[in-house]
Coordinates of C-alpha atoms and ligand atoms in Angstrom, one line a residue:
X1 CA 23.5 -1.1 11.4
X2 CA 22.4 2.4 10.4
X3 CA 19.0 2.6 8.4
X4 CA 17.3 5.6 7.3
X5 CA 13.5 5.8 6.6
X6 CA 11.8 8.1 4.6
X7 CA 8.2 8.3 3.9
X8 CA 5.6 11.0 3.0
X9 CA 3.0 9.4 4.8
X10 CA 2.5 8.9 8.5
X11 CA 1.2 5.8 9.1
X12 CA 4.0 4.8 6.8
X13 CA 6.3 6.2 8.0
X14 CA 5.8 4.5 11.5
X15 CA 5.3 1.0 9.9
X16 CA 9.1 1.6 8.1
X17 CA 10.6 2.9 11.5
X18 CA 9.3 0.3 13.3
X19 CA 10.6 -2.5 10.8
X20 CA 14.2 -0.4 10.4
X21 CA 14.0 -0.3 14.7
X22 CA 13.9 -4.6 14.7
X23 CA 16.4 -4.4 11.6
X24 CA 19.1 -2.5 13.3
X25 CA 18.8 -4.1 16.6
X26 CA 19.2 -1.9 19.9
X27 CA 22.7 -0.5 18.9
X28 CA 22.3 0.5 15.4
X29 CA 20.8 4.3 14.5
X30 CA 17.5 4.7 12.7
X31 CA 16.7 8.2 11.1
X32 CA 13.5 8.6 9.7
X33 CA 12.7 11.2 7.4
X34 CA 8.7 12.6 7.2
X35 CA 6.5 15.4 5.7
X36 CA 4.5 16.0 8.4
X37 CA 4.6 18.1 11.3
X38 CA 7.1 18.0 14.7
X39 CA 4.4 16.3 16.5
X40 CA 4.4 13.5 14.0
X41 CA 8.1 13.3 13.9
X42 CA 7.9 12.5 18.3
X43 CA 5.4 9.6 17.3
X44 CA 8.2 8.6 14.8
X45 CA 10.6 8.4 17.6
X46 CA 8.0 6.4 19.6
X47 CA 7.9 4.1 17.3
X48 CA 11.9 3.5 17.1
X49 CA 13.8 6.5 15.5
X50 CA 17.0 7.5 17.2
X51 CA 16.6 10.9 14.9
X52 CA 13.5 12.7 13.2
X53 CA 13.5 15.0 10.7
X54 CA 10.1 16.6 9.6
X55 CA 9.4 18.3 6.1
X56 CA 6.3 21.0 6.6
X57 CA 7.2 22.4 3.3
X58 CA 4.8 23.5 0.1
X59 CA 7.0 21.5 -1.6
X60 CA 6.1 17.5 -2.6
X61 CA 8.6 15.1 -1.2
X62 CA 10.2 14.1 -4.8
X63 CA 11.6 17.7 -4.9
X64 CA 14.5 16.8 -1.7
X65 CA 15.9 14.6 -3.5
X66 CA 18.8 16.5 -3.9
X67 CA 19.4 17.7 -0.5
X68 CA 18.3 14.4 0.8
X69 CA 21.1 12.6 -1.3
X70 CA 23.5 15.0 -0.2
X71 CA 22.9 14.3 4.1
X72 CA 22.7 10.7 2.8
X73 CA 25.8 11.0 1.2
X74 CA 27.6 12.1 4.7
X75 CA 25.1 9.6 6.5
X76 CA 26.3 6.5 4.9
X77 CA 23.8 4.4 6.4
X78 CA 23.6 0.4 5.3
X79 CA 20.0 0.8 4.1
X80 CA 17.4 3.6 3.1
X81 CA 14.0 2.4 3.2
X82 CA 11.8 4.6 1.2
X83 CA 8.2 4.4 1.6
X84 CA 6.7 3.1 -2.1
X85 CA 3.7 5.6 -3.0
X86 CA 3.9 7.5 -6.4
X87 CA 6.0 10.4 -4.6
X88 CA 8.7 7.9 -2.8
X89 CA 9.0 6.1 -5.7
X90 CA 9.8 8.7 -7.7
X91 CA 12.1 9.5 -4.6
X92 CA 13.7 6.6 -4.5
X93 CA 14.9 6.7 -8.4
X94 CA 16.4 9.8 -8.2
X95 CA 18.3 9.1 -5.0
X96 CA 19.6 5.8 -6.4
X97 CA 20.6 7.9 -9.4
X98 CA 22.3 10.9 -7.3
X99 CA 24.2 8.2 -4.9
X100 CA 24.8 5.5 -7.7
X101 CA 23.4 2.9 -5.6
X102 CA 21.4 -0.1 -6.3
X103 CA 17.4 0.4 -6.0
X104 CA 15.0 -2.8 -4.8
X105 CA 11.4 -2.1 -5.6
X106 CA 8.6 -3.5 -3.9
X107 CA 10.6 -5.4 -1.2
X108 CA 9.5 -7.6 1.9
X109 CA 10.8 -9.8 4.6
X110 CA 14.1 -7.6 4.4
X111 CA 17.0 -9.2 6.2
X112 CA 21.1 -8.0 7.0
X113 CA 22.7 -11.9 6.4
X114 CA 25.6 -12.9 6.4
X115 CA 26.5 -12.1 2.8
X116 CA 24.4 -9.0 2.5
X117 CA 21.0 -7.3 3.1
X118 CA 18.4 -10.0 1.9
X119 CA 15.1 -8.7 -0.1
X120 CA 12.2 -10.4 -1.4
X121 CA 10.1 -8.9 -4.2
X122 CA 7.1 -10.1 -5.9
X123 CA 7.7 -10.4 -9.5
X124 CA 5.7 -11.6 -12.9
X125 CA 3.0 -9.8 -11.2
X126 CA 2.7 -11.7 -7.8
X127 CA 3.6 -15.1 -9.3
X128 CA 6.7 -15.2 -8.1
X129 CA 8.8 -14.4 -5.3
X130 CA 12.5 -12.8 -6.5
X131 CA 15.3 -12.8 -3.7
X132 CA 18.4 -10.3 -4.1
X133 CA 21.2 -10.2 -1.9
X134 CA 22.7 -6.6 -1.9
X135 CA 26.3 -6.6 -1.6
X136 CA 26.8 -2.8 -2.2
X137 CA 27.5 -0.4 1.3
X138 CA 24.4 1.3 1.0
X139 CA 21.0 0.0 -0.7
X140 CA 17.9 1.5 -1.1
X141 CA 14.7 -0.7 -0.8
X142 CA 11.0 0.7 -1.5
X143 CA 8.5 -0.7 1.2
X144 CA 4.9 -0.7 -0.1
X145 CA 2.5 0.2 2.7
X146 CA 1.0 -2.9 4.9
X147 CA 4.1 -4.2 4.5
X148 CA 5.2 -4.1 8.0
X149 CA 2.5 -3.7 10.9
X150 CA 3.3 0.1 12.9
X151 CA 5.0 -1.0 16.0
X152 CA 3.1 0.2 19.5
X153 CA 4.1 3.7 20.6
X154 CA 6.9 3.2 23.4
X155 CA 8.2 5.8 25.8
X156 CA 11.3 6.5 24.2
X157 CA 13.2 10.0 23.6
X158 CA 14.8 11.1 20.8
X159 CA 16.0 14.3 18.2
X160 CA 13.4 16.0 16.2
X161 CA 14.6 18.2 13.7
X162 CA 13.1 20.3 10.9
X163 CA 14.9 19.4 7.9
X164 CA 16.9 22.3 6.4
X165 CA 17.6 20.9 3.3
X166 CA 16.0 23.0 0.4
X167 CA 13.6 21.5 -2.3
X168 CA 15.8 21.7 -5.9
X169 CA 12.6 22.9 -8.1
X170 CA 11.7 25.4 -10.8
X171 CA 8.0 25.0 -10.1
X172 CA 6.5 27.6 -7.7
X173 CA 3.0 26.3 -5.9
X174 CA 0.6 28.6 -6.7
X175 CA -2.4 27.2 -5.1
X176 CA -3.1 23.7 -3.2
X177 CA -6.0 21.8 -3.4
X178 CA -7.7 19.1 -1.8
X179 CA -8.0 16.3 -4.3
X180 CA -11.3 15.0 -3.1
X181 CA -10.9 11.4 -1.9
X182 CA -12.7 8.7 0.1
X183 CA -12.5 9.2 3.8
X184 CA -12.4 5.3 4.1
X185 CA -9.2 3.0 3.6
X186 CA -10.1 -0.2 2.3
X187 CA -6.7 -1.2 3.2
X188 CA -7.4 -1.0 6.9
X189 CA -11.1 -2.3 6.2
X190 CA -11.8 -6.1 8.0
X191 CA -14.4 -6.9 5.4
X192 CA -14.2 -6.1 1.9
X193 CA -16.7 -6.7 -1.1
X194 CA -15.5 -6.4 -4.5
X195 CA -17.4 -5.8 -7.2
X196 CA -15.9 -6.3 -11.1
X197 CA -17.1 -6.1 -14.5
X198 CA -19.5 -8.9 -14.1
X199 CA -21.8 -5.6 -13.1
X200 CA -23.9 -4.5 -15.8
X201 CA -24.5 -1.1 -14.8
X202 CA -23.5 1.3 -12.2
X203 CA -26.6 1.4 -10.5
X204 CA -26.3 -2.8 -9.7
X205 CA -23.6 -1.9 -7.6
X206 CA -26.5 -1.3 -5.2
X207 CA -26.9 -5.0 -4.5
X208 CA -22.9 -5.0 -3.2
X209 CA -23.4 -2.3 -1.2
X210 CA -26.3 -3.3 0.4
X211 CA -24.6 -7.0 1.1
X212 CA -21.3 -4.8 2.1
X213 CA -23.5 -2.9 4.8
X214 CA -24.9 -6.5 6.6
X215 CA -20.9 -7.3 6.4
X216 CA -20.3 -4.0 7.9
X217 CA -17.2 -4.2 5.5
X218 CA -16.1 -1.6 2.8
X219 CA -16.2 -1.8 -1.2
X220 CA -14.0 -2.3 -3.1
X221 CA -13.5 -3.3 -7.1
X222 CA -11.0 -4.4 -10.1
X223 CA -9.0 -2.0 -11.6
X224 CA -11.7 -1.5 -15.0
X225 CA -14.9 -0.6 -12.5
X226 CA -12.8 2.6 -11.3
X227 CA -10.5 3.8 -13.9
X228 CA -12.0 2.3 -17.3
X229 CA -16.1 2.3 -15.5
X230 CA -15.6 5.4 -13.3
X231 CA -18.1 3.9 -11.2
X232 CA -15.9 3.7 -8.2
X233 CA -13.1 6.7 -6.7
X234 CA -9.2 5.2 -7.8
X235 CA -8.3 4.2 -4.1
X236 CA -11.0 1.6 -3.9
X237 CA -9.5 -0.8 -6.7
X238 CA -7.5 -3.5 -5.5
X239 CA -4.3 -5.3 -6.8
X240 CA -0.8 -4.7 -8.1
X241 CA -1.5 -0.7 -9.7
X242 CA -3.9 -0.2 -6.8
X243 CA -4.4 -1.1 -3.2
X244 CA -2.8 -3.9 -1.3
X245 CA -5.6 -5.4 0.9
X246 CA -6.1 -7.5 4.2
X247 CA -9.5 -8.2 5.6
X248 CA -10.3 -11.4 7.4
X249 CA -12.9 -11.9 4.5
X250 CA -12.6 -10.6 0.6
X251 CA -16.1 -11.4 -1.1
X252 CA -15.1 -11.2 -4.4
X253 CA -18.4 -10.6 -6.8
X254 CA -18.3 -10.4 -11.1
X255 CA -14.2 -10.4 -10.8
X256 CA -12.5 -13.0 -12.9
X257 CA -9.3 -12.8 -11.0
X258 CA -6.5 -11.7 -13.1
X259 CA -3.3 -12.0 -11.5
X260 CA -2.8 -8.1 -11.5
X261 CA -6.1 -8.3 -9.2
X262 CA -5.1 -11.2 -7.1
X263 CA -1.6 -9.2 -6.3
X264 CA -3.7 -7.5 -3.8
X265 CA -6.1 -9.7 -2.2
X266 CA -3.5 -12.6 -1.9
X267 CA -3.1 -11.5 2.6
X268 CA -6.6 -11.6 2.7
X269 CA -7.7 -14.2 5.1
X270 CA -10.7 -15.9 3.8
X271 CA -11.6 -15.0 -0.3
X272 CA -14.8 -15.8 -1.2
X273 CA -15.7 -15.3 -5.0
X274 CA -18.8 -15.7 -6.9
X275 CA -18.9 -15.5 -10.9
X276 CA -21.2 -17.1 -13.9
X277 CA -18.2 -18.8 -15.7
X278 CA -16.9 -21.7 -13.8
X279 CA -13.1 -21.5 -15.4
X280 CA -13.0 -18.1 -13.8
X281 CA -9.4 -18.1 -12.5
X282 CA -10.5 -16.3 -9.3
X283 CA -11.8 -19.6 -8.1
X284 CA -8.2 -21.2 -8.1
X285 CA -7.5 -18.3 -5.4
X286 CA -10.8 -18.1 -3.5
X287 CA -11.5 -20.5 -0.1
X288 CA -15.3 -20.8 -0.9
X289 CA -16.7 -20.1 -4.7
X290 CA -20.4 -20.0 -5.7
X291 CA -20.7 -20.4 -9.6
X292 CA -23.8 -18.7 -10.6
X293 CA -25.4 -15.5 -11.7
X294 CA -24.1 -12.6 -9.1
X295 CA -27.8 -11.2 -10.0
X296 CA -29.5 -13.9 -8.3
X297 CA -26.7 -15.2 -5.6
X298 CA -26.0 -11.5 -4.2
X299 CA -29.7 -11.2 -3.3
X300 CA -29.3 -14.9 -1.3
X301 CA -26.3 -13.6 -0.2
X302 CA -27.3 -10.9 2.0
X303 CA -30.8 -12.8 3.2
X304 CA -28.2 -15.6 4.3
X305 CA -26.3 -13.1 6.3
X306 CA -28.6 -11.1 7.5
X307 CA -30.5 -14.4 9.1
X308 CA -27.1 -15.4 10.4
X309 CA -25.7 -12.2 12.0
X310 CA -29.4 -11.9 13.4
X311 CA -29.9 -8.1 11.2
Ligands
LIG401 C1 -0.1 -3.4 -16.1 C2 -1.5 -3.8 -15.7 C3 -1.9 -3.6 -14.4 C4 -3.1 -3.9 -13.9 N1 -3.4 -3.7 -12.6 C5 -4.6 -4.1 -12.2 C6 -5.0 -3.9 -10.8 O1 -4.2 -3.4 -10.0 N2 -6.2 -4.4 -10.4 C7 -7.1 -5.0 -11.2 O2 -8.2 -5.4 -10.8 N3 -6.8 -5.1 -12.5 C8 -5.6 -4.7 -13.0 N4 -5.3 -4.9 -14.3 C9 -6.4 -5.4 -15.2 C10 -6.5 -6.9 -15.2 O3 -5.6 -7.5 -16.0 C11 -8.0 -7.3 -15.6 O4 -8.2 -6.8 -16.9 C12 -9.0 -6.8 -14.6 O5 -8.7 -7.2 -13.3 C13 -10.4 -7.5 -15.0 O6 -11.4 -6.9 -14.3 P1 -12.7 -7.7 -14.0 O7 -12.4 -9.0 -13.4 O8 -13.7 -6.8 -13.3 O9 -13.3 -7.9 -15.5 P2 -13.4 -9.2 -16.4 O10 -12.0 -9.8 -16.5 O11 -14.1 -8.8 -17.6 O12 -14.2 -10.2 -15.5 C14 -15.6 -10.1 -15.3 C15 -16.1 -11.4 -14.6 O13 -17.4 -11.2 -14.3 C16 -18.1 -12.5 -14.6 N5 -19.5 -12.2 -14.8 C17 -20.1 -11.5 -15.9 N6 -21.4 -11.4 -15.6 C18 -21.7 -12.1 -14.4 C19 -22.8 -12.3 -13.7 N7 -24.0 -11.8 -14.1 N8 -22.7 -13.0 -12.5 C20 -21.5 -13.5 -12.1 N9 -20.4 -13.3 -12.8 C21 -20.4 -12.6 -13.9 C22 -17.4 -13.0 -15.8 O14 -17.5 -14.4 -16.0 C23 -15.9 -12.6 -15.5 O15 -15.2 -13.6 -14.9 C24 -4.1 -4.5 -14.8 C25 -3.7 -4.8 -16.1 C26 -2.4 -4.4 -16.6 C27 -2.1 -4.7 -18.0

């Protein structure tokens, strides 16, 4: 079976190769399409493309989506897994479109049966698991990142191409900036505190951080705190607009637990959740719960840990 990947980011990029690699099995052709540079087009081939193409354009990857549908269009592979950040997804529609095939958002635990290439997708905002059988000769899937783990880098050979396709776009970059961001990923982050509207003020947040630094874990917070609050940057807030977390431990601190928020945390290993109200629906989710008054229990938190981790 012939898959193609394509992703703007690297690490996804090499998480969807490595997933379309134990899809195909040894025989079938997987060509994975990057932005990036050559040198991170050889790591995709390390990681299980047969081919590599590399975009080092000005140009966002949205605006290929044209010549992309047009070497798809010879390519005829079974699936195109597209990597699903704001820039693939808007990919991924407009391929559909161009190609008239069928698009599957969000999908996991993707499968070539018998009767057609199996994908799950969470739906009714992670309350339910939706499975689709695509039937069509060529489907496209989005793959959120975390989805699949990046395979181990193997000795392996393969072609590595600059793409020559050219982007179809009336906009001309003028200037390129930065955006400034947080140098930390929570996704990758083993512990992660999460602080939510149960904060009163901005400055309170102290009292997570300070318990975040005993965990030596990163923090995080519900969708209000960063985008309604501005308290915290956008790519620390966690669930089914934001970030998909996995730590071993989510401390969970002021959040009630709305199901948008507990689309994220829901691979975290151990979810530990303190809040005043003791209907708070995050306690149907967490492991361990402590009802009480964050004000007070944060502070006992931390002297806790510090006694036990010996700090
Ligand atoms: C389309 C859509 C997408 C969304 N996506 C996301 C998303 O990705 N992520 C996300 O987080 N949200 C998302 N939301 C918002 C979500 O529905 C909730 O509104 C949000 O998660 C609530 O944030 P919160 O728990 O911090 O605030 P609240 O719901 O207000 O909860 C605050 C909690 O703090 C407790 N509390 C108050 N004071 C104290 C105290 N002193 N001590 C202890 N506990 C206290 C309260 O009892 C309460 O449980 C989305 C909503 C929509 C409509």
């Amino acid at each position: 079976m012939n898959i193609w990947v394509i992703a703007e980011q690297q690490e996804l990029a090499l998480e969807l190769t490595g997933a379309a690699r134990t899809l195909s099995g040894t025989a079938g052709e997987v060509i994975t399409v990057l932005t990036g540079t050559e040198a991170q087009a050889q790591m995709a081939v390390k990681s299980g493309a047969s081919k590599c193409y590399y975009i080092n354009g000005e140009m966002p990857l949205e605006n290929y989506a044209e010549s992309l549908a047009k070497a798809l269009k010879t390519a005829k592979p079974r699936l195109i897994l597209i990597g699903a950040t704001r820039r693939g997804k808007d990919l991924a529609a407009k391929i559909a479109a161009l190609l008239g095939v069928g698009c599957a958002t969000d999908g996991k635990n993707i499968e070539f049966t018998a009767e057609g290439v199996k994908i799950e997708r969470m739906v009714y905002g992670g309350l339910a698991v939706s499975t689709l059988i695509s039937q069509e000769e060529t489907v496209i899937v989005t793959v959120p990142p975390k989805t699949y783990e990046a395979p181990a880098q193997e000795e392996r050979t393969g072609e590595v191409k600059a793409f020559t396709g050219q982007p179809s776009t009336k906009v001309k970059v003028v200037e390129k900036r930065a955006k400034p961001k947080d140098a930390v990923n929570i996704a990758d982050a083993a512990v992660v505190v999460g602080v939510g509207r149960g904060f009163a003020k901005q400055e309170d947040l102290k009292l997570a951080e300070d318990l975040a630094k005993v965990l030596e874990g990163e923090l995080g917070c519900s969708r209000p705190v960063a985008e309604d609050l501005h308290w915290l940057p956008e790519d620390r807030y966690i669930g089914i607009s934001g970030q998909n977390i996995k730590p071993g431990l989510y401390l969970s601190l002021g959040i009630s637990g709305q199901v948008q928020h507990i689309s994220g945390i829901r691979d975290a290993k151990i979810i530990f959740a303190v809040d005043k109200n003791e209907n708070a629906p995050i306690f149907q989710n967490a492991d361990y719960y402590i009802v009480g008054d964050l004000y007070q229990v944060v502070p006992a938190l931390e002297e806790a840990c510090k006694k036990a981790l010996n700090k």
